[in-house]
Short mmCIF file of C-alpha atoms in Angstrom, two decimals:
data_model
loop_
_atom_site.label_atom_id
_atom_site.label_comp_id
_atom_site.label_asym_id
_atom_site.label_seq_id
_atom_site.Cartn_x
_atom_site.Cartn_y
_atom_site.Cartn_z
CA MET D 23 15.74 52.96 -33.20
CA GLY D 24 13.16 50.27 -32.62
CA LYS D 25 14.03 47.25 -30.52
CA LYS D 26 14.91 44.12 -32.40
CA GLY D 27 13.35 40.81 -31.48
CA LYS D 28 15.57 38.36 -29.64
CA ALA D 29 17.20 36.08 -32.22
CA ALA D 30 17.37 32.32 -31.76
CA PRO D 31 20.76 31.06 -30.52
CA GLN D 32 23.15 30.32 -33.35
CA GLY D 33 23.40 26.64 -34.19
CA LYS D 34 20.07 25.81 -32.55
CA GLN D 35 17.78 24.14 -35.03
CA LEU D 36 14.22 25.27 -34.41
CA LYS D 37 11.33 22.96 -35.24
CA SER D 38 7.92 23.85 -36.53
CA ILE D 39 4.95 23.55 -34.25
CA GLY D 40 3.58 20.88 -36.58
CA SER D 41 6.67 18.68 -36.28
CA LYS D 42 6.65 19.12 -32.51
CA ILE D 43 3.00 18.11 -32.28
CA MET D 44 3.60 15.21 -34.64
CA THR D 45 6.62 14.03 -32.64
CA ALA D 46 4.84 14.35 -29.31
CA ASP D 47 1.63 12.65 -30.43
CA MET D 48 3.42 9.83 -32.24
CA GLY D 49 5.60 9.35 -29.17
CA VAL D 50 2.52 9.06 -26.97
CA ILE D 51 0.88 6.61 -29.37
CA LEU D 52 4.07 4.54 -29.52
CA VAL D 53 4.52 4.48 -25.74
CA VAL D 54 0.87 3.59 -25.09
CA SER D 55 0.96 0.89 -27.77
CA LEU D 56 4.18 -0.54 -26.36
CA VAL D 57 2.79 -0.54 -22.82
CA PHE D 58 -0.34 -2.39 -23.88
CA SER D 59 1.69 -4.78 -26.03
CA ILE D 60 4.04 -5.56 -23.17
CA LEU D 61 1.07 -6.08 -20.87
CA ALA D 62 -0.52 -8.41 -23.44
CA CYS D 63 2.70 -10.41 -23.76
CA VAL D 64 3.18 -10.61 -20.01
CA MET D 65 -0.44 -11.67 -19.49
CA SER D 66 -0.08 -14.27 -22.25
CA TYR D 67 3.11 -15.59 -20.65
CA LYS D 68 1.54 -15.64 -17.18
CA SER D 69 -1.54 -17.39 -18.54
CA THR D 70 0.65 -19.99 -20.24
CA GLN D 71 2.68 -20.47 -17.08
CA SER D 72 -0.47 -20.79 -14.96
CA SER D 73 -1.94 -23.39 -17.31
CA LEU D 74 1.33 -25.29 -17.44
CA GLU D 75 1.69 -25.25 -13.69
CA GLY D 76 -1.53 -27.20 -13.34
CA ALA D 77 -0.88 -29.49 -16.30
CA MET D 78 2.74 -30.25 -15.41
CA THR D 79 1.97 -30.80 -11.72
CA VAL D 80 -0.66 -33.35 -12.75
CA ALA D 81 1.83 -34.92 -15.20
CA ALA D 82 4.51 -35.17 -12.51
CA SER D 83 2.06 -36.74 -10.08
CA ALA D 84 0.89 -39.14 -12.81
CA ALA D 85 4.47 -40.08 -13.63
CA ALA D 86 5.26 -40.60 -9.95
CA SER D 87 2.17 -42.73 -9.55
CA SER D 88 3.06 -44.83 -12.61
CA VAL D 89 6.58 -45.46 -11.36
CA GLU D 90 5.24 -46.07 -7.85
CA ASN D 91 2.73 -48.62 -9.16
CA LYS D 92 5.37 -50.34 -11.25
CA ILE D 93 7.80 -50.57 -8.38
CA GLY D 94 4.90 -51.65 -6.17
CA SER D 95 4.13 -54.50 -8.56
CA TYR D 96 7.81 -55.50 -8.51
CA THR D 97 7.80 -55.42 -4.71
CA THR D 98 4.58 -57.43 -4.53
CA TYR D 99 5.95 -60.03 -6.95
CA THR D 100 9.18 -60.26 -4.98
CA LYS D 101 7.43 -60.52 -1.62
CA GLY D 102 5.00 -63.06 -3.05
CA THR D 103 7.89 -65.18 -4.21
CA ALA D 104 9.55 -64.83 -0.78
CA ALA D 105 6.39 -66.15 0.83
CA THR D 106 6.44 -69.33 -1.30
CA MET D 107 6.69 -72.43 0.89
CA ARG D 108 9.42 -73.97 -1.21
CA LEU D 109 11.72 -71.10 -0.21
CA TYR D 110 11.13 -70.95 3.51
CA SER D 111 10.63 -74.65 4.14
CA ASP D 112 13.60 -76.84 5.04
CA ASP D 113 11.86 -79.72 3.32
CA TYR D 114 13.19 -78.47 -0.04
CA LYS D 115 16.73 -78.74 -1.21
CA PRO D 116 18.70 -75.71 -2.42
CA GLU D 117 18.52 -77.04 -6.00
CA GLU D 118 14.73 -77.09 -5.82
CA LYS D 119 14.67 -73.57 -4.46
CA VAL D 120 17.01 -72.37 -7.23
CA ALA D 121 14.73 -74.06 -9.78
CA LEU D 122 11.75 -72.21 -8.32
CA LEU D 123 13.60 -68.89 -8.59
CA ALA D 124 14.41 -69.69 -12.21
CA GLN D 125 10.74 -70.37 -12.90
CA ARG D 126 9.68 -67.14 -11.22
CA THR D 127 12.32 -65.22 -13.14
CA GLU D 128 11.09 -66.61 -16.41
CA ALA D 129 7.51 -65.74 -15.47
CA GLY D 130 8.50 -62.13 -14.70
CA LYS D 131 10.92 -61.73 -17.59
CA ASP D 132 8.46 -59.79 -19.74
CA ASP D 133 7.94 -57.36 -16.89
CA GLY D 134 11.65 -56.60 -16.57
CA LEU D 135 12.73 -59.26 -14.05
CA VAL D 136 16.35 -60.18 -14.68
CA GLY D 137 17.02 -62.71 -11.96
CA MET D 138 16.52 -63.84 -8.36
CA ILE D 139 18.81 -65.14 -5.65
CA LEU D 140 18.11 -66.44 -2.15
CA CYS D 141 20.55 -65.76 0.65
CA THR D 142 20.80 -67.63 3.91
CA PRO D 143 20.77 -65.69 7.19
CA ASP D 144 24.58 -65.61 7.06
CA GLY D 145 24.52 -63.92 3.64
CA ASN D 146 25.48 -66.82 1.39
CA ASP D 147 23.81 -67.26 -1.98
CA ILE D 148 22.28 -70.77 -1.97
CA SER D 149 23.23 -71.22 -5.60
CA GLY D 150 26.86 -71.14 -4.58
CA GLY D 151 27.44 -67.50 -5.43
CA LYS D 152 29.09 -64.81 -3.38
CA ASN D 153 28.35 -63.71 0.14
CA TYR D 154 26.11 -60.62 0.62
CA LEU D 155 26.64 -60.15 4.32
CA ASP D 156 28.11 -56.66 3.79
CA SER D 157 25.41 -55.62 1.34
CA GLU D 158 23.22 -52.74 2.53
CA GLY D 159 20.17 -54.44 1.05
CA PHE D 160 20.90 -57.70 2.83
CA LYS D 161 21.53 -55.96 6.15
CA LEU D 162 18.20 -54.11 6.05
CA THR D 163 16.27 -57.12 4.79
CA ILE D 164 17.66 -59.51 7.37
CA GLY D 165 16.53 -56.91 9.88
CA GLY D 166 12.96 -57.31 8.65
CA LYS D 167 12.66 -54.44 6.17
CA ASP D 168 12.01 -54.34 2.46
CA TYR D 169 14.68 -52.55 0.46
CA MET D 170 15.08 -51.09 -3.00
CA SER D 171 18.54 -50.20 -4.26
CA THR D 172 19.52 -47.29 -6.42
CA PRO D 173 20.06 -48.20 -10.08
CA TYR D 174 23.48 -49.46 -11.15
CA THR D 175 24.95 -51.03 -14.27
CA ASP D 176 25.52 -54.75 -14.79
CA ASP D 177 28.45 -56.30 -16.60
CA SER D 178 26.79 -55.51 -19.92
CA GLY D 179 26.27 -51.84 -19.05
CA ASN D 180 22.52 -52.16 -18.59
CA LEU D 181 20.78 -50.28 -15.82
CA ILE D 182 19.30 -52.53 -13.14
CA PHE D 183 18.12 -52.24 -9.54
CA ASP D 184 17.43 -54.70 -6.72
CA ILE D 185 14.41 -55.28 -4.54
CA TRP D 186 15.06 -57.23 -1.35
CA ALA D 187 12.39 -58.98 0.70
CA PRO D 188 12.76 -61.04 3.90
CA VAL D 189 11.82 -64.73 3.85
CA TRP D 190 9.84 -65.37 7.00
CA GLN D 191 9.52 -68.71 8.73
CA ASP D 192 6.37 -70.47 7.55
CA GLY D 193 5.74 -67.39 5.38
CA LYS D 194 4.40 -65.42 8.33
CA PRO D 195 5.73 -61.85 8.72
CA GLY D 196 6.97 -61.02 12.20
CA THR D 197 8.34 -64.48 12.84
CA THR D 198 11.93 -65.62 12.40
CA ILE D 199 13.68 -64.54 9.21
CA VAL D 200 15.12 -67.61 7.51
CA GLY D 201 16.54 -65.87 4.45
CA ALA D 202 16.63 -62.85 2.19
CA LEU D 203 15.35 -62.79 -1.40
CA ARG D 204 16.88 -60.43 -3.93
CA ALA D 205 15.06 -59.77 -7.20
CA THR D 206 16.95 -57.83 -9.87
CA TYR D 207 14.92 -55.79 -12.36
CA SER D 208 15.86 -53.93 -15.49
CA GLU D 209 15.17 -50.21 -15.37
CA ASP D 210 14.02 -50.25 -19.00
CA ALA D 211 10.39 -50.72 -18.02
CA LEU D 212 10.53 -47.63 -15.78
CA ILE D 213 12.32 -45.65 -18.49
CA THR D 214 9.60 -46.65 -20.95
CA LEU D 215 7.03 -45.34 -18.51
CA ILE D 216 8.55 -41.91 -18.14
CA LYS D 217 9.26 -41.61 -21.86
CA SER D 218 5.52 -41.59 -22.43
CA ILE D 219 5.05 -38.78 -19.93
CA THR D 220 6.01 -35.52 -21.63
CA VAL D 221 4.22 -32.20 -21.80
CA SER D 222 6.00 -30.78 -24.83
CA LYS D 223 8.13 -31.72 -27.81
CA ASN D 224 11.38 -31.21 -25.96
CA GLY D 225 10.11 -32.02 -22.49
CA ALA D 226 11.45 -34.91 -20.41
CA ALA D 227 10.96 -36.71 -17.11
CA PHE D 228 13.60 -37.83 -14.63
CA ALA D 229 13.85 -38.90 -11.01
CA VAL D 230 16.40 -38.28 -8.28
CA ASP D 231 16.90 -39.94 -4.93
CA LYS D 232 17.11 -38.30 -1.53
CA THR D 233 20.71 -37.18 -2.19
CA GLY D 234 19.90 -35.53 -5.51
CA THR D 235 21.46 -38.33 -7.56
CA ASN D 236 19.82 -39.16 -10.87
CA VAL D 237 18.16 -42.60 -10.57
CA LEU D 238 15.80 -42.56 -13.53
CA ASP D 239 16.14 -40.62 -16.75
CA THR D 240 15.34 -40.88 -20.42
CA ASN D 241 19.00 -39.98 -20.87
CA THR D 242 20.46 -43.11 -19.27
CA ASP D 243 23.99 -41.71 -19.33
CA ARG D 244 23.10 -39.39 -16.46
CA THR D 245 21.84 -42.31 -14.42
CA LYS D 246 24.83 -44.48 -15.25
CA SER D 247 27.23 -41.72 -14.22
CA HIS D 248 25.29 -41.14 -10.96
CA ASP D 249 24.89 -37.50 -11.88
CA ASN D 250 24.17 -35.53 -8.70
CA ILE D 251 22.50 -32.16 -9.30
CA ILE D 252 23.04 -30.84 -5.77
CA ALA D 253 26.73 -31.77 -5.85
CA ASN D 254 27.12 -30.26 -9.33
CA ALA D 255 25.70 -26.95 -8.10
CA LYS D 256 28.59 -26.60 -5.66
CA THR D 257 31.09 -26.42 -8.52
CA ASP D 258 28.92 -25.22 -11.40
CA PRO D 259 26.64 -22.19 -10.75
CA SER D 260 24.49 -23.08 -13.77
CA PHE D 261 22.98 -25.92 -11.68
CA ALA D 262 22.10 -23.59 -8.79
CA SER D 263 18.45 -22.86 -9.67
CA LEU D 264 17.69 -26.53 -10.45
CA ALA D 265 19.48 -27.70 -7.30
CA ALA D 266 17.40 -25.26 -5.23
CA LEU D 267 14.20 -26.75 -6.65
CA ILE D 268 15.44 -30.31 -6.04
CA GLN D 269 16.22 -29.49 -2.42
CA LYS D 270 12.76 -28.00 -2.08
CA ALA D 271 11.23 -31.11 -3.69
CA LEU D 272 13.05 -33.38 -1.23
CA GLY D 273 10.71 -31.99 1.41
CA GLY D 274 8.20 -34.50 0.08
CA GLU D 275 5.65 -32.13 -1.47
CA SER D 276 4.52 -31.63 -5.04
CA GLY D 277 5.38 -28.30 -6.64
CA PHE D 278 6.22 -26.24 -9.71
CA GLY D 279 9.06 -23.90 -10.56
CA VAL D 280 11.32 -22.39 -13.19
CA TYR D 281 15.03 -23.01 -13.52
CA THR D 282 17.79 -22.16 -15.95
CA TYR D 283 20.02 -24.92 -17.24
CA SER D 284 20.60 -25.43 -20.96
CA GLY D 285 17.94 -22.78 -21.39
CA LYS D 286 15.07 -21.65 -19.25
CA LYS D 287 12.68 -24.45 -18.29
CA PHE D 288 9.54 -25.17 -16.33
CA VAL D 289 9.63 -28.12 -13.94
CA ALA D 290 7.00 -29.90 -11.84
CA TYR D 291 7.90 -32.43 -9.16
CA ALA D 292 6.16 -35.01 -6.99
CA PRO D 293 7.35 -37.66 -4.50
CA ILE D 294 7.43 -41.33 -5.53
CA HIS D 295 6.01 -43.21 -2.58
CA GLY D 296 7.28 -46.70 -1.84
CA THR D 297 10.88 -45.67 -2.59
CA ASP D 298 13.74 -44.38 -0.52
CA GLY D 299 12.87 -40.71 -1.01
CA TRP D 300 12.76 -40.66 -4.82
CA ILE D 301 11.40 -37.52 -6.51
CA MET D 302 9.82 -37.53 -9.98
CA CYS D 303 10.46 -34.40 -12.06
CA VAL D 304 8.85 -33.40 -15.35
CA ASN D 305 10.45 -30.51 -17.23
CA ALA D 306 9.80 -28.62 -20.43
CA PRO D 307 11.70 -25.77 -22.12
CA ILE D 308 9.82 -22.51 -21.94
CA SER D 309 10.50 -22.05 -25.64
CA ASP D 310 8.14 -24.98 -26.37
CA PHE D 311 5.25 -22.91 -25.00
CA MET D 312 6.20 -19.51 -26.32
CA GLY D 313 4.28 -19.95 -29.56
CA MET D 314 1.24 -18.09 -28.25
CA VAL D 315 3.45 -15.44 -26.68
CA TYR D 316 5.33 -15.02 -29.97
CA LYS D 317 2.02 -14.74 -31.81
CA THR D 318 0.94 -12.12 -29.29
CA ILE D 319 4.18 -10.21 -29.89
CA VAL D 320 3.73 -10.35 -33.68
CA ILE D 321 0.09 -9.28 -33.43
CA SER D 322 1.10 -6.49 -31.05
CA ILE D 323 3.76 -5.24 -33.48
CA ILE D 324 1.22 -5.29 -36.31
CA PHE D 325 -1.27 -3.32 -34.20
CA ILE D 326 1.48 -0.87 -33.18
CA ILE D 327 2.25 -0.23 -36.86
CA ILE D 328 -1.46 0.16 -37.64
CA PHE D 329 -1.97 2.53 -34.70
CA LEU D 330 1.07 4.55 -35.73
CA LEU D 331 -0.16 4.85 -39.32
CA ILE D 332 -3.69 5.79 -38.24
CA GLY D 333 -2.28 8.15 -35.62
CA ALA D 334 0.08 9.73 -38.15
CA TYR D 335 -2.82 10.31 -40.56
CA ILE D 336 -5.05 11.83 -37.89
CA VAL D 337 -2.27 13.94 -36.40
CA LYS D 338 -1.22 15.15 -39.85
CA LYS D 339 -4.78 16.24 -40.59
CA MET D 340 -4.93 18.00 -37.24
CA VAL D 341 -1.51 19.59 -37.74
CA ASN D 342 -2.53 20.85 -41.18
CA THR D 343 -5.50 22.64 -39.62
CA LEU D 344 -2.93 24.47 -37.49
CA ASN D 345 -0.03 24.81 -39.92
CA VAL D 346 -1.97 26.35 -42.82
CA PRO D 347 -3.64 29.25 -40.95
CA ILE D 348 -0.64 29.81 -38.68
CA GLY D 349 1.64 29.80 -41.74
CA VAL D 350 -0.52 32.39 -43.50
CA ILE D 351 -0.60 34.59 -40.39
CA CYS D 352 3.17 34.24 -39.91
CA GLU D 353 3.84 35.23 -43.53
CA ARG D 354 1.61 38.30 -43.17
CA LEU D 355 3.34 39.29 -39.94
CA ALA D 356 6.74 38.82 -41.61
CA SER D 357 5.74 41.11 -44.48
CA PHE D 358 4.27 43.51 -41.92
CA ALA D 359 7.65 43.54 -40.14
CA ASP D 360 9.27 44.30 -43.53
CA GLY D 361 7.10 47.40 -43.92
CA ASP D 362 4.09 46.10 -45.84
CA ILE D 363 1.21 47.63 -43.93
CA GLN D 364 -1.28 47.89 -46.76
CA SER D 365 -1.78 44.28 -47.83
CA PRO D 366 -4.77 42.71 -46.09
CA LEU D 367 -4.55 39.38 -44.26
CA PRO D 368 -5.58 36.58 -46.66
CA GLU D 369 -8.71 34.70 -45.78
CA VAL D 370 -7.88 31.46 -44.00
CA LYS D 371 -10.06 28.58 -42.84
CA VAL D 372 -9.71 28.10 -39.11
CA GLY D 373 -11.05 25.22 -37.11
CA SER D 374 -10.70 26.41 -33.54
CA ILE D 375 -11.65 29.34 -31.36
CA GLU D 376 -8.00 30.15 -30.64
CA LEU D 377 -7.01 30.28 -34.32
CA SER D 378 -10.08 32.34 -35.12
CA SER D 379 -9.14 34.78 -32.37
CA LEU D 380 -5.53 34.91 -33.62
CA SER D 381 -6.67 35.54 -37.19
CA ASP D 382 -9.13 38.26 -36.17
CA SER D 383 -6.58 39.94 -33.89
CA THR D 384 -3.92 39.91 -36.64
CA ARG D 385 -6.37 41.31 -39.20
CA CYS D 386 -7.48 44.03 -36.77
CA MET D 387 -3.86 44.90 -35.95
CA VAL D 388 -2.90 45.19 -39.64
CA GLU D 389 -5.95 47.23 -40.58
CA ASN D 390 -5.72 49.53 -37.56
CA THR D 391 -1.96 50.10 -37.95
CA SER D 392 -2.39 50.74 -41.66
CA GLY D 393 -5.19 53.23 -40.95
CA ILE D 394 -3.12 55.03 -38.30
CA ILE D 395 -0.08 55.33 -40.56
CA ASP D 396 -2.26 56.62 -43.40
CA ASP D 397 -3.81 59.16 -41.06
CA ILE D 398 -0.38 60.26 -39.80
CA ASP D 399 0.80 60.61 -43.42
CA HIS D 400 -2.24 62.70 -44.28
CA ILE D 401 -1.78 65.02 -41.27
CA LEU D 402 1.98 65.50 -41.84
CA THR D 403 1.44 66.15 -45.56
CA ALA D 404 -1.14 68.81 -44.72
CA LEU D 405 1.26 70.40 -42.23
CA ALA D 406 4.02 70.36 -44.83
CA ASN D 407 1.70 72.17 -47.25
CA GLY D 408 1.00 74.85 -44.66
CA ASN D 409 -2.37 73.64 -43.47
CA LEU D 410 -2.00 73.98 -39.72
CA ASP D 411 -5.66 73.37 -39.16
CA GLN D 412 -5.63 69.71 -40.32
CA LYS D 413 -7.11 67.18 -37.84
CA SER D 414 -7.24 63.36 -37.64
CA ARG D 415 -9.86 61.82 -39.86
CA ASP D 416 -10.65 59.10 -37.29
CA THR D 417 -9.51 59.53 -33.72
CA GLN D 418 -11.18 56.22 -32.78
CA MET D 419 -8.29 54.34 -34.40
CA TYR D 420 -5.84 55.64 -31.80
CA VAL D 421 -6.58 53.15 -29.06
CA GLY D 422 -4.33 52.18 -26.18
CA ASP D 423 -0.73 53.26 -26.63
CA TYR D 424 -1.56 54.64 -30.07
CA ASN D 425 -3.40 57.49 -28.37
CA SER D 426 -0.07 59.00 -27.33
CA ILE D 427 0.80 59.36 -31.04
CA LEU D 428 -2.37 61.35 -31.64
CA ARG D 429 -1.68 63.56 -28.63
CA SER D 430 1.89 64.12 -29.84
CA MET D 431 0.72 65.17 -33.32
CA VAL D 432 -1.85 67.54 -31.85
CA HIS D 433 0.82 68.98 -29.58
CA LEU D 434 3.19 69.30 -32.56
CA ARG D 435 0.56 71.17 -34.58
CA ASP D 436 -0.21 73.52 -31.69
CA ARG D 437 3.47 74.26 -31.13
CA LEU D 438 3.94 74.97 -34.84
CA VAL D 439 1.00 77.38 -34.76
CA GLU D 440 2.48 79.14 -31.70
CA SER D 441 5.90 79.24 -33.37
CA PHE D 442 4.52 80.76 -36.56
CA ARG D 443 2.55 83.36 -34.53
CA SER D 444 5.72 84.31 -32.68
CA ILE D 445 7.56 84.61 -36.00
CA LEU D 446 4.82 86.92 -37.38
CA THR D 447 4.97 89.11 -34.29
CA ALA D 448 8.74 89.34 -34.49
CA SER D 449 8.50 90.15 -38.20
CA ASP D 450 6.15 93.07 -37.49
CA GLN D 451 8.49 94.36 -34.84
CA VAL D 452 11.44 94.13 -37.21
CA SER D 453 9.52 96.05 -39.88
CA ALA D 454 8.72 98.87 -37.45
CA GLY D 455 12.35 99.07 -36.34
CA SER D 456 13.48 99.27 -39.94
CA SER D 457 11.33 102.34 -40.55
CA GLN D 458 12.83 104.08 -37.54
CA VAL D 459 16.33 103.24 -38.70
CA SER D 460 15.59 104.63 -42.17
CA SER D 461 14.33 107.97 -40.72
CA GLY D 462 17.39 108.29 -38.51
CA ALA D 463 19.64 107.60 -41.46
CA GLN D 464 18.02 110.39 -43.47
CA THR D 465 18.46 112.87 -40.59
CA LEU D 466 22.06 111.80 -40.20
CA ALA D 467 22.70 112.24 -43.93
CA GLN D 468 21.21 115.77 -43.86
CA GLY D 469 23.43 116.70 -40.90
CA ALA D 470 26.46 115.36 -42.68
CA THR D 471 25.69 117.55 -45.74
CA GLU D 472 25.40 120.64 -43.57
CA GLN D 473 28.66 119.81 -41.81
CA ALA D 474 30.43 119.39 -45.20
CA SER D 475 29.28 122.87 -46.27
CA SER D 476 30.57 124.39 -43.03
CA ILE D 477 33.90 122.64 -43.53
CA GLN D 478 34.19 124.09 -47.02
CA GLU D 479 33.50 127.60 -45.71
CA LEU D 480 36.11 127.07 -42.96
CA SER D 481 38.67 125.86 -45.49
CA ALA D 482 38.08 128.94 -47.65
CA SER D 483 38.59 131.18 -44.63
CA ILE D 484 41.79 129.41 -43.73
CA GLN D 485 43.13 129.83 -47.25
CA GLU D 486 42.25 133.51 -47.20
CA VAL D 487 44.06 134.02 -43.91
CA SER D 488 47.02 132.11 -45.20
CA GLN D 489 47.19 134.33 -48.29
CA GLN D 490 47.08 137.45 -46.22
CA VAL D 491 49.90 136.20 -44.07
CA LYS D 492 52.04 135.56 -47.11
CA GLU D 493 51.36 139.08 -48.43
CA ASN D 494 52.32 140.64 -45.16
#
């Protein structure tokens, strides 16, 4: 029995070579397209971030400078008022000094000035108000330093802050301090400044002091509640990334970073000079700048689809150039395995050296095998009809392992010839033996006849003797 080919494992679904090529090629196209799309999106995001880093750093510095200039103008106005002779001279009564402060307040009202008070060296308000001896601003000012307070709310809930300036004797700094001037300003002017400084639709600006407490914000509730980002981070991890940037900003340098709080955001920061360590921050949600990235993603998806469609078309055309000839060859081999050795291999169009070689080899195998089987049939038929002299019509067909078949048939014919010769020799010998047997049989028959005659004569003699005995 011939050996059977190894069957595929039961339950294992085999795929055609075309589907495997299609799957592999489409997978490669998809992976390459995805890689390039991801790279495009990352590059777009990095480019956006790089552009924003420069723009937002400039915006933060501009905002810090605007606030610094505004506070500087407040400080200059306050110090200018403190240097007015009517305030430092003893020639003027307290009522005259209070009237001057009222005039100066009215003059600075449009710029956010709320009011002014003058304290004596012992901390008393000359207008008859309370004593400020324990005030931090008074203590520093009476020591010869200018001071700016952190914002706080007045009785009406409005955000205000104080600027203190020493009143020097004869208006000459470095001499004896004869009083301390406090000017109270509304924070609205500063808030208006930072409201105009935004880098995106949902961007905002805010400032914190050296402790991380919010001192200026478009959302005034955070300032009123003295919201402290660094303190919040200790109890709420969502503030951690922003708190880390704030702590870095408190080093006094400008910078840029990304933090996550109420969404992922970019932030740029810059110090506000002329304050007690204030830091100006400008933030913007990343989503405000993702438009180009989203467009890149959409365009990438469109190109992926286009590449897949073009790739599928090209791969299908290529696969068809393989599937059609391979399918024809497989069908012919299947019919060959089922015993059809006569049908020729159909003509197929091949587009590669390998397929051409496969087609030619299959055609040669079919034709050669068919020729060999026909030749074997012819030789065996001749032998069956008694022609022991029949030879192969084309010994060139028996190449390789087929040559053993030809040798075996020649050997079979020779053995048959020898067998028939032996049979003829034995037949002749049997015929000669038969003649000898026949001659011996005739001699034996003649002897038997002679013996029968002798027996008859003996029987007659015995009867005669017996008769004589009876008579006697």
